[in-house]
PDB file of C-alpha atoms in Angstrom:
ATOM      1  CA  UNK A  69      -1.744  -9.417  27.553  1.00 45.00           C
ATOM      2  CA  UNK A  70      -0.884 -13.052  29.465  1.00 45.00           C
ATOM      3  CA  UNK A  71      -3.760 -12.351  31.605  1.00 49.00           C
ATOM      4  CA  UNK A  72      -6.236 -11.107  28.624  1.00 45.00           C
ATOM      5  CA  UNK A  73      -7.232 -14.990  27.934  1.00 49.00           C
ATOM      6  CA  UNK A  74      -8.049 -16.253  31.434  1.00 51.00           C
ATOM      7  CA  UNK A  75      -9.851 -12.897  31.849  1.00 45.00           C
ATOM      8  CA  UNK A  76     -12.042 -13.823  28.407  1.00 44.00           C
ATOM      9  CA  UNK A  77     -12.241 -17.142  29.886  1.00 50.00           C
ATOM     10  CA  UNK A  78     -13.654 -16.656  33.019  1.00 48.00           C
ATOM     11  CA  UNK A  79     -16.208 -14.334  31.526  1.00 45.00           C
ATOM     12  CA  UNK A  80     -17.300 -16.690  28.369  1.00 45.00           C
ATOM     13  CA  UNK A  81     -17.396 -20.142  29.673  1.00 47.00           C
ATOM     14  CA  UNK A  82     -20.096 -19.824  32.279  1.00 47.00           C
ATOM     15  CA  UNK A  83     -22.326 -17.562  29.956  1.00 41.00           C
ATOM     16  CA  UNK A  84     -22.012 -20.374  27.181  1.00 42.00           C
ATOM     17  CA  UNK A  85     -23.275 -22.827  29.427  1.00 43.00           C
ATOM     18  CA  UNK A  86     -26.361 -21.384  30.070  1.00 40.00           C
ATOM     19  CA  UNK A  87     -26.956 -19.893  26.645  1.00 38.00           C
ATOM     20  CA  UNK A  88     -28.960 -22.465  25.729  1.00 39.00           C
ATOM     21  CA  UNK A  89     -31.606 -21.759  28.634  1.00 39.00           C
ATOM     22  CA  UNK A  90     -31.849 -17.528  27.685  1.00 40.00           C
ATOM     23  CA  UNK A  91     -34.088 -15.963  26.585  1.00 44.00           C
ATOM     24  CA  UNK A  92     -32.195 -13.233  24.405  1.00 49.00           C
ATOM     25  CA  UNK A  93     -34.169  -9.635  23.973  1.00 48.00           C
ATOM     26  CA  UNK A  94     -34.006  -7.213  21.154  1.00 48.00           C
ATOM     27  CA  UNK A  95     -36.638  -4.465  21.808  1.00 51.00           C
ATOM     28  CA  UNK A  96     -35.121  -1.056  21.579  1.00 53.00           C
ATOM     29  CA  UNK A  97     -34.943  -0.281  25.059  1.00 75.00           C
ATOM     30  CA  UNK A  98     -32.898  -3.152  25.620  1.00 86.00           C
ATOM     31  CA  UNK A  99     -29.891  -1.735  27.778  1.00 88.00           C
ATOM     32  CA  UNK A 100     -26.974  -4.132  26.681  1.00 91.00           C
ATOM     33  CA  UNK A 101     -23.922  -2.821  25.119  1.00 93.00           C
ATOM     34  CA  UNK A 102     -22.187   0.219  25.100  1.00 96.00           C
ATOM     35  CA  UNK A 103     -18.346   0.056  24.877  1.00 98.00           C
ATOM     36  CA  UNK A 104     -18.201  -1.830  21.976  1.00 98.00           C
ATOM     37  CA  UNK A 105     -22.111  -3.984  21.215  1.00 97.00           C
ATOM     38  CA  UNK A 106     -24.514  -3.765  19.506  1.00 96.00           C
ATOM     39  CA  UNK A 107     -23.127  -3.497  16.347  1.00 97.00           C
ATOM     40  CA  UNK A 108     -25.023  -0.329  16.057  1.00 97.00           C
ATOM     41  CA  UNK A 109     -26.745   1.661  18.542  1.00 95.00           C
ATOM     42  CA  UNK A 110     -30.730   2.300  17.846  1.00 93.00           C
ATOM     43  CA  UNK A 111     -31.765   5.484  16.802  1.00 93.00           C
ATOM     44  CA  UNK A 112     -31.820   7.946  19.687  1.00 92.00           C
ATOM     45  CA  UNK A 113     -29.518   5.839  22.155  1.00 94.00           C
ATOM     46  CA  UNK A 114     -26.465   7.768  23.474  1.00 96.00           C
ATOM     47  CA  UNK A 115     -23.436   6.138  25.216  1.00 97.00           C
ATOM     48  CA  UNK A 116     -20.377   7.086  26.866  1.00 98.00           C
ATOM     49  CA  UNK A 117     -17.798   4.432  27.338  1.00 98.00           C
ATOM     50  CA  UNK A 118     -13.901   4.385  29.024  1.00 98.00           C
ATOM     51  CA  UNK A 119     -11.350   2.042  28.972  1.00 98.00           C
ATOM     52  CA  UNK A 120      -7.741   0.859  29.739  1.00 98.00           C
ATOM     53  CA  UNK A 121      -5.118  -1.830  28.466  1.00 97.00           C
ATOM     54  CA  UNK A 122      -2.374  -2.630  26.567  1.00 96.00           C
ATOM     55  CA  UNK A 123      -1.279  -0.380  24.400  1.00 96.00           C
ATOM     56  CA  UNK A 124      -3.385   2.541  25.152  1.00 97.00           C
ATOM     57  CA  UNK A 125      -6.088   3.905  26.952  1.00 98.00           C
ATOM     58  CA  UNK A 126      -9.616   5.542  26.024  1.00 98.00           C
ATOM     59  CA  UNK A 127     -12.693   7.487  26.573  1.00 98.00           C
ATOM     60  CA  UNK A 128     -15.593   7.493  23.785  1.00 98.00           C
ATOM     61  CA  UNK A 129     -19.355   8.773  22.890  1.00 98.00           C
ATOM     62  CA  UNK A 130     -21.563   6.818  20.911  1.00 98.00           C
ATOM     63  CA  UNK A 131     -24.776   7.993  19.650  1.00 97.00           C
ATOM     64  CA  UNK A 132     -27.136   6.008  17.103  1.00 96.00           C
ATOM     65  CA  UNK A 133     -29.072   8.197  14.381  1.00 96.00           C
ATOM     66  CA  UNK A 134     -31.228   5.342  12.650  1.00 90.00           C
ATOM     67  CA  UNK A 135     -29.569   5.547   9.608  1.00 93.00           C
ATOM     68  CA  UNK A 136     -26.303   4.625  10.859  1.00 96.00           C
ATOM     69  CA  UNK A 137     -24.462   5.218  14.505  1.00 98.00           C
ATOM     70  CA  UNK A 138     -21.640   7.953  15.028  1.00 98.00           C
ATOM     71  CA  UNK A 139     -18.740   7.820  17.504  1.00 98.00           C
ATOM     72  CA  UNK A 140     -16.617  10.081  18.843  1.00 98.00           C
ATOM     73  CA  UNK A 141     -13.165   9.016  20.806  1.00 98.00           C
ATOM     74  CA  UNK A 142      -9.747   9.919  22.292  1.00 98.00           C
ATOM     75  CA  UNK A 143      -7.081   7.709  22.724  1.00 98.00           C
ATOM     76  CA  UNK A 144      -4.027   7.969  24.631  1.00 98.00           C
ATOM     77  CA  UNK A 145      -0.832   5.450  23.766  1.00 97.00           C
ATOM     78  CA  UNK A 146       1.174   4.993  26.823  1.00 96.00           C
ATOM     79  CA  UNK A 147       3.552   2.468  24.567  1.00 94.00           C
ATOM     80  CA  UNK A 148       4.582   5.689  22.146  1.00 94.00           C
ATOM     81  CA  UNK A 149       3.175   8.626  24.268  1.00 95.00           C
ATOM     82  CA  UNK A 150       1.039   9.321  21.021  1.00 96.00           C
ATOM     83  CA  UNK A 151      -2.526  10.594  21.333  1.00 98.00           C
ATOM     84  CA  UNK A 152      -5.188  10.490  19.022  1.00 98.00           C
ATOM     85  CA  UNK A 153      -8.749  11.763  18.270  1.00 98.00           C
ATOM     86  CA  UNK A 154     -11.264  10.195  15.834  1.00 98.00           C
ATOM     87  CA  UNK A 155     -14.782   9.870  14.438  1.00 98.00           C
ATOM     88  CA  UNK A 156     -16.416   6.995  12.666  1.00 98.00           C
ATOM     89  CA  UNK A 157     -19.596   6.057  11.951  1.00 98.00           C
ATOM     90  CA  UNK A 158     -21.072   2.685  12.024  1.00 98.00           C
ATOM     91  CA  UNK A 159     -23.357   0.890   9.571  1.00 98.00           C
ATOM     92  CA  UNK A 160     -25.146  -2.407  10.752  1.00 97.00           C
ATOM     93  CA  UNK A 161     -25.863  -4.416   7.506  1.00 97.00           C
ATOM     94  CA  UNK A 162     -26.302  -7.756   8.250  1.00 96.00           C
ATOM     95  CA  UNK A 163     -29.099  -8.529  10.849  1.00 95.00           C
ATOM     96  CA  UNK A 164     -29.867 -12.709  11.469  1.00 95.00           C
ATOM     97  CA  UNK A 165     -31.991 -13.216  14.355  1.00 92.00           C
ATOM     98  CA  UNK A 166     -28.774 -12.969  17.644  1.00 94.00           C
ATOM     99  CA  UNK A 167     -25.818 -11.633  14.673  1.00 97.00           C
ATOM    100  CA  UNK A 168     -25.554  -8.472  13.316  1.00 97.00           C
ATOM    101  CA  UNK A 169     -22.533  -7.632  11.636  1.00 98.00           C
ATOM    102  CA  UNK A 170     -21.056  -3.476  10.589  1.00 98.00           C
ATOM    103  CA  UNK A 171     -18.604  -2.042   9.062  1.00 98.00           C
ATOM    104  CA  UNK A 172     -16.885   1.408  10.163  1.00 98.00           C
ATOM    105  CA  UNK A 173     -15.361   3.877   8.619  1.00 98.00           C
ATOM    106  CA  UNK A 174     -13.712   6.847  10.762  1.00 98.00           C
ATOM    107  CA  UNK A 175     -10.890   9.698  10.512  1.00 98.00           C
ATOM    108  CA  UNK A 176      -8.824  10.788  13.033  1.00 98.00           C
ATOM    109  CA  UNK A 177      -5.331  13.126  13.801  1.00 98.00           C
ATOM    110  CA  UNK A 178      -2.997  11.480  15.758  1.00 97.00           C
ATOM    111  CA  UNK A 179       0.322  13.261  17.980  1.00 96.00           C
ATOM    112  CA  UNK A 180       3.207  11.263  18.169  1.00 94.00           C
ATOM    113  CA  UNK A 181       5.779  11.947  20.769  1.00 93.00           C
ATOM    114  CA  UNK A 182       8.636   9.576  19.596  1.00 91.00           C
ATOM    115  CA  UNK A 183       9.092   8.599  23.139  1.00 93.00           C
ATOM    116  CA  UNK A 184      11.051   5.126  22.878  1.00 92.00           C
ATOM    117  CA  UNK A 185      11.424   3.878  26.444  1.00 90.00           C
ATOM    118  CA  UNK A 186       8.447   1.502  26.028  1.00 90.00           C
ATOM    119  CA  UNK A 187       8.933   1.448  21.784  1.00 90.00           C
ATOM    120  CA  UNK A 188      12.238   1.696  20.429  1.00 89.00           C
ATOM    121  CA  UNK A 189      10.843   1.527  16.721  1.00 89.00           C
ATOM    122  CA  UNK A 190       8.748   5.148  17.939  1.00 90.00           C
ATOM    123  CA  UNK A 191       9.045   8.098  16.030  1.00 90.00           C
ATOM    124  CA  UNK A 192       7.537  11.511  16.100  1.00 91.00           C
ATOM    125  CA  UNK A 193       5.147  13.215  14.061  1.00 92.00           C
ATOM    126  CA  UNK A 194       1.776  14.617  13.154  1.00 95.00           C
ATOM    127  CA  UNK A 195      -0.089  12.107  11.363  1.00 96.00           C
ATOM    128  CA  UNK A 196      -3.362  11.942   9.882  1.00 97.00           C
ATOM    129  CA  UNK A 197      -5.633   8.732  10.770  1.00 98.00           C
ATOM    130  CA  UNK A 198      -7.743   6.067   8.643  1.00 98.00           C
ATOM    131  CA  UNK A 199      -9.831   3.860  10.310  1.00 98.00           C
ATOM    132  CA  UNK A 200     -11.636   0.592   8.313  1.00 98.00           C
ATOM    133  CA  UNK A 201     -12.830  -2.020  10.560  1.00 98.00           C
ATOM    134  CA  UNK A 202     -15.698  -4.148  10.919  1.00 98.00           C
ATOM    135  CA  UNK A 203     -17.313  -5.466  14.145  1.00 98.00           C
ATOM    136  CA  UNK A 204     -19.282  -8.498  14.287  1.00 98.00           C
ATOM    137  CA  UNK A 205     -22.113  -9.860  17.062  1.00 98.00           C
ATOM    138  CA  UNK A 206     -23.285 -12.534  18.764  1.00 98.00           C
ATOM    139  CA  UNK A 207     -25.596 -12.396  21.419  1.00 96.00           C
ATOM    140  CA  UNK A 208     -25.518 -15.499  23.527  1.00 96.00           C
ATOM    141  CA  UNK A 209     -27.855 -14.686  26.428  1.00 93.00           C
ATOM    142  CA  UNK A 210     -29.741 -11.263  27.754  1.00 91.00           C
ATOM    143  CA  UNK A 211     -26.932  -9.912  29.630  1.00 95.00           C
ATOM    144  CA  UNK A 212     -23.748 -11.151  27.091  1.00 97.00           C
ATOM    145  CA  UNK A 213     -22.606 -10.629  23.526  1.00 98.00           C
ATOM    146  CA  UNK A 214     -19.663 -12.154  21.886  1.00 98.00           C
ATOM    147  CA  UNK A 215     -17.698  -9.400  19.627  1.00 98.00           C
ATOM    148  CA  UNK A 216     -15.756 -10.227  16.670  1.00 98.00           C
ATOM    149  CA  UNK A 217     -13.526  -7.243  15.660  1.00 98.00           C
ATOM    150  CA  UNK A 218     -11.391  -6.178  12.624  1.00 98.00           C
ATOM    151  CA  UNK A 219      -9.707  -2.835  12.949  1.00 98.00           C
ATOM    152  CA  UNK A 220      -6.983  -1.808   9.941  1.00 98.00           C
ATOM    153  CA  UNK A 221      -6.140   1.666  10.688  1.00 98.00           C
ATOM    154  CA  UNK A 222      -4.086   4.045   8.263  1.00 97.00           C
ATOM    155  CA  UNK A 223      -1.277   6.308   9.683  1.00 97.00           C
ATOM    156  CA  UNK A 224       0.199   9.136   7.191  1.00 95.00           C
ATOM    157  CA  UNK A 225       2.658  11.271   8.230  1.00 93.00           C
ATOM    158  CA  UNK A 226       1.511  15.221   7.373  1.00 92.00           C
ATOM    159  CA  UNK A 227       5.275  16.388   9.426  1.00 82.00           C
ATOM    160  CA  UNK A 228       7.585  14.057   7.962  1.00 69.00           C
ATOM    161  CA  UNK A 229       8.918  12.642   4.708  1.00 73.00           C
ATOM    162  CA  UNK A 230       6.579   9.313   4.157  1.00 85.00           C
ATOM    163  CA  UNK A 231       5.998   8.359   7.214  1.00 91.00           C
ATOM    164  CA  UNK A 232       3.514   6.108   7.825  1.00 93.00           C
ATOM    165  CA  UNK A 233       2.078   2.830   9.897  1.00 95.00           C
ATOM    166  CA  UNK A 234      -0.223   0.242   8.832  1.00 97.00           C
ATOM    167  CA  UNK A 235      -1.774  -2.355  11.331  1.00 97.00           C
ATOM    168  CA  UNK A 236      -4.130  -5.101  10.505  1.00 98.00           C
ATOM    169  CA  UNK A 237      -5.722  -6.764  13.736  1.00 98.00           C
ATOM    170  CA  UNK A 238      -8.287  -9.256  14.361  1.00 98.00           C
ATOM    171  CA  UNK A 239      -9.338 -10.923  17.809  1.00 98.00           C
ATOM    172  CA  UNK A 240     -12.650 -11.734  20.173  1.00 98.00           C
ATOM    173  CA  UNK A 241     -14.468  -9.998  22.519  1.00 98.00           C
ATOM    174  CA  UNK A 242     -17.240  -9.919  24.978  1.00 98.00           C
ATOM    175  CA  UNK A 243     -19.644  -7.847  26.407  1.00 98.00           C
ATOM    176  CA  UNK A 244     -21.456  -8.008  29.512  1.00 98.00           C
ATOM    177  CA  UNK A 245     -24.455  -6.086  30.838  1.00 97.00           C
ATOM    178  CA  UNK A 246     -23.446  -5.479  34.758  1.00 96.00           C
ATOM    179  CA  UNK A 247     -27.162  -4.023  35.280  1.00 94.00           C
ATOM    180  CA  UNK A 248     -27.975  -0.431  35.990  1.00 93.00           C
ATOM    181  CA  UNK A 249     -27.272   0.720  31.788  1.00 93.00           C
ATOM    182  CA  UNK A 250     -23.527  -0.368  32.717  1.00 97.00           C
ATOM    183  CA  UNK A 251     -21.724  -2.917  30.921  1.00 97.00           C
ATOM    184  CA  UNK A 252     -17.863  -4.340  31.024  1.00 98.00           C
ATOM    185  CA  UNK A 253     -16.097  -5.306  28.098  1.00 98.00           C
ATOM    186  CA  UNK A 254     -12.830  -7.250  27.660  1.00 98.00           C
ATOM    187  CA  UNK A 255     -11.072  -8.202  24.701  1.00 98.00           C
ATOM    188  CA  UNK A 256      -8.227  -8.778  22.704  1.00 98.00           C
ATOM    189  CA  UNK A 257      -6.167  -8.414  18.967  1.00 98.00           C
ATOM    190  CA  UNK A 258      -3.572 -10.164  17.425  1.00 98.00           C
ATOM    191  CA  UNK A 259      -2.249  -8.716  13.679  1.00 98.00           C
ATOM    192  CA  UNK A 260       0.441  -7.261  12.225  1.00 98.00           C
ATOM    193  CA  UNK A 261       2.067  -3.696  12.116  1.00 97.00           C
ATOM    194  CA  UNK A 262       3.857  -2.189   9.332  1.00 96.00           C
ATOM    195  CA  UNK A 263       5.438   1.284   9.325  1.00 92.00           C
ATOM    196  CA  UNK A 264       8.063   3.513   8.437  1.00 90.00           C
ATOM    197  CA  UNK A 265       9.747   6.784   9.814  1.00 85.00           C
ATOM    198  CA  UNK A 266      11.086   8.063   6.442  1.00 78.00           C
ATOM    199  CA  UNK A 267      11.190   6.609   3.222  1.00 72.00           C
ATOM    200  CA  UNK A 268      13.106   3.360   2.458  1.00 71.00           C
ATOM    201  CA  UNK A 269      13.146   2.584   6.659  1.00 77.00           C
ATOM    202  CA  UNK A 270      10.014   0.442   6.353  1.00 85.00           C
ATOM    203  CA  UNK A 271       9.521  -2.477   8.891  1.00 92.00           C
ATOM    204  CA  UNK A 272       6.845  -5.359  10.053  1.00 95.00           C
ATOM    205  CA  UNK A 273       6.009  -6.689  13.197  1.00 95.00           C
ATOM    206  CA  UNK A 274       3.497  -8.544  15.400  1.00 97.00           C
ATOM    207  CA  UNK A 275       0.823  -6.364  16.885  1.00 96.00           C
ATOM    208  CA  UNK A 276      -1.205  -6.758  19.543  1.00 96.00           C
ATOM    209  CA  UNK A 277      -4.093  -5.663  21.915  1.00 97.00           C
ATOM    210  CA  UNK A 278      -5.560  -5.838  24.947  1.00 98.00           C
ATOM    211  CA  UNK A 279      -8.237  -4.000  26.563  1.00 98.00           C
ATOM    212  CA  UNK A 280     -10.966  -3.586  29.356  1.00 98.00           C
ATOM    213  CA  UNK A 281     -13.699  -1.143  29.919  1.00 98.00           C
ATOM    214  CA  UNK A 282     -16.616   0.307  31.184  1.00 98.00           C
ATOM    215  CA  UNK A 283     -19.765   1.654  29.357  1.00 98.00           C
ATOM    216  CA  UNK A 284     -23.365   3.332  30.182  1.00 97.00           C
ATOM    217  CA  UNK A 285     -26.311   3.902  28.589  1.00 95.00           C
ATOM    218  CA  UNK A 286     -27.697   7.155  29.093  1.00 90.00           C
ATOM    219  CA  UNK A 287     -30.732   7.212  26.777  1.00 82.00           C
TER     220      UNK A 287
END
């Protein structure tokens, strides 16, 4: 995480400084984002995306219907040894001229190993998944988009007595096209994390983030 904001850094700063010269494209066949932009992928655009970080790792499929975009993921926690699967679906619906803002809404199961060599606070279970966010654009230039992103997933235990885990983060990303339908992302959360193992052990903490991937378009 002490290298996430020189990373962000080093990726923003030059593309701000020539923002102002772009000229920014938003035909349909425009190849930029896949990881985590556009806010919504047009109607018949497919994407497969993979990345790693702090806590976990991930591989996901993103494919945009017209009426709204679906995405499929699986998530790996090497913090907790906890895995996870999910689908959400993605509704743009705010559109002004380079921001576009969407909400999500997704489910998911997630298997908990109570490993506590990285976590001490782990603890093991099957729980199902929530997963409110929002996820906010900005495209600066043809090849970059600055991400906004609000993620406030839901744990409840379906093993044990109440657990559950709450998080609430917020942070900054962006997205650059690389060229070829391949674009890097990097960014990064800060929140806080509430949970408990059984009822009346409840417990808050700082949460966060960090992550960097690799996307393609394929249609």
């Amino acid at each position: 995480m002490t290298r996430l904001g020189p990373l962000l850094a080093l990726l923003v700063v030059p593309v701000l400084a020539s923002a102002q010269e772009a000229e920014v494209s938003f035909s349909q066949e425009d190849p930029l984002g896949s990881v985590v932009a556009p806010v919504e992928l047009p109607a018949g655009a497919t994407a497969l995306y993979g990345y790693t970080g702090a806590p976990e790792v991930g591989l996901g499929f993103r494919q945009g219907l017209g009426a709204l975009e679906v995405e499929a993921r699986a998530r790996f926690d090497w913090f907790k040894l906890g895995a996870s699967l999910e689908v959400l679906g993605r509704k743009e619906v705010v559109r002004s001229g380079a921001f576009g803002l969407a909400p999500t809404l997704g489910v998911g199961l997630v298997l908990n190993s109570g490993a506590t060599y990285m976590d001490n606070d782990n603890f093991s279970g099957v729980l199902v998944r929530i997963l409110p966010g929002l996820v906010a654009g900005y495209r600066v230039a043809d090849t970059v988009t600055l991400l906004g992103l609000v993620d406030l997933p839901i744990d409840l235990g379906l093993t044990g007595d109440k657990q559950r885990r709450f998080q609430a983060l917020g942070g900054l990303g962006v997205e650059v096209y690389l060229g070829g339908n391949v674009s890097l992302l990097a960014a990064g959360q800060v929140g806080v994390e509430t949970f408990q193992e059984r009822a009346g052990a409840g417990q808050t903490r700082l949460a966060l983030t960090g992550r960097v991937g690799l996307g393609t378009r394929l249609f």
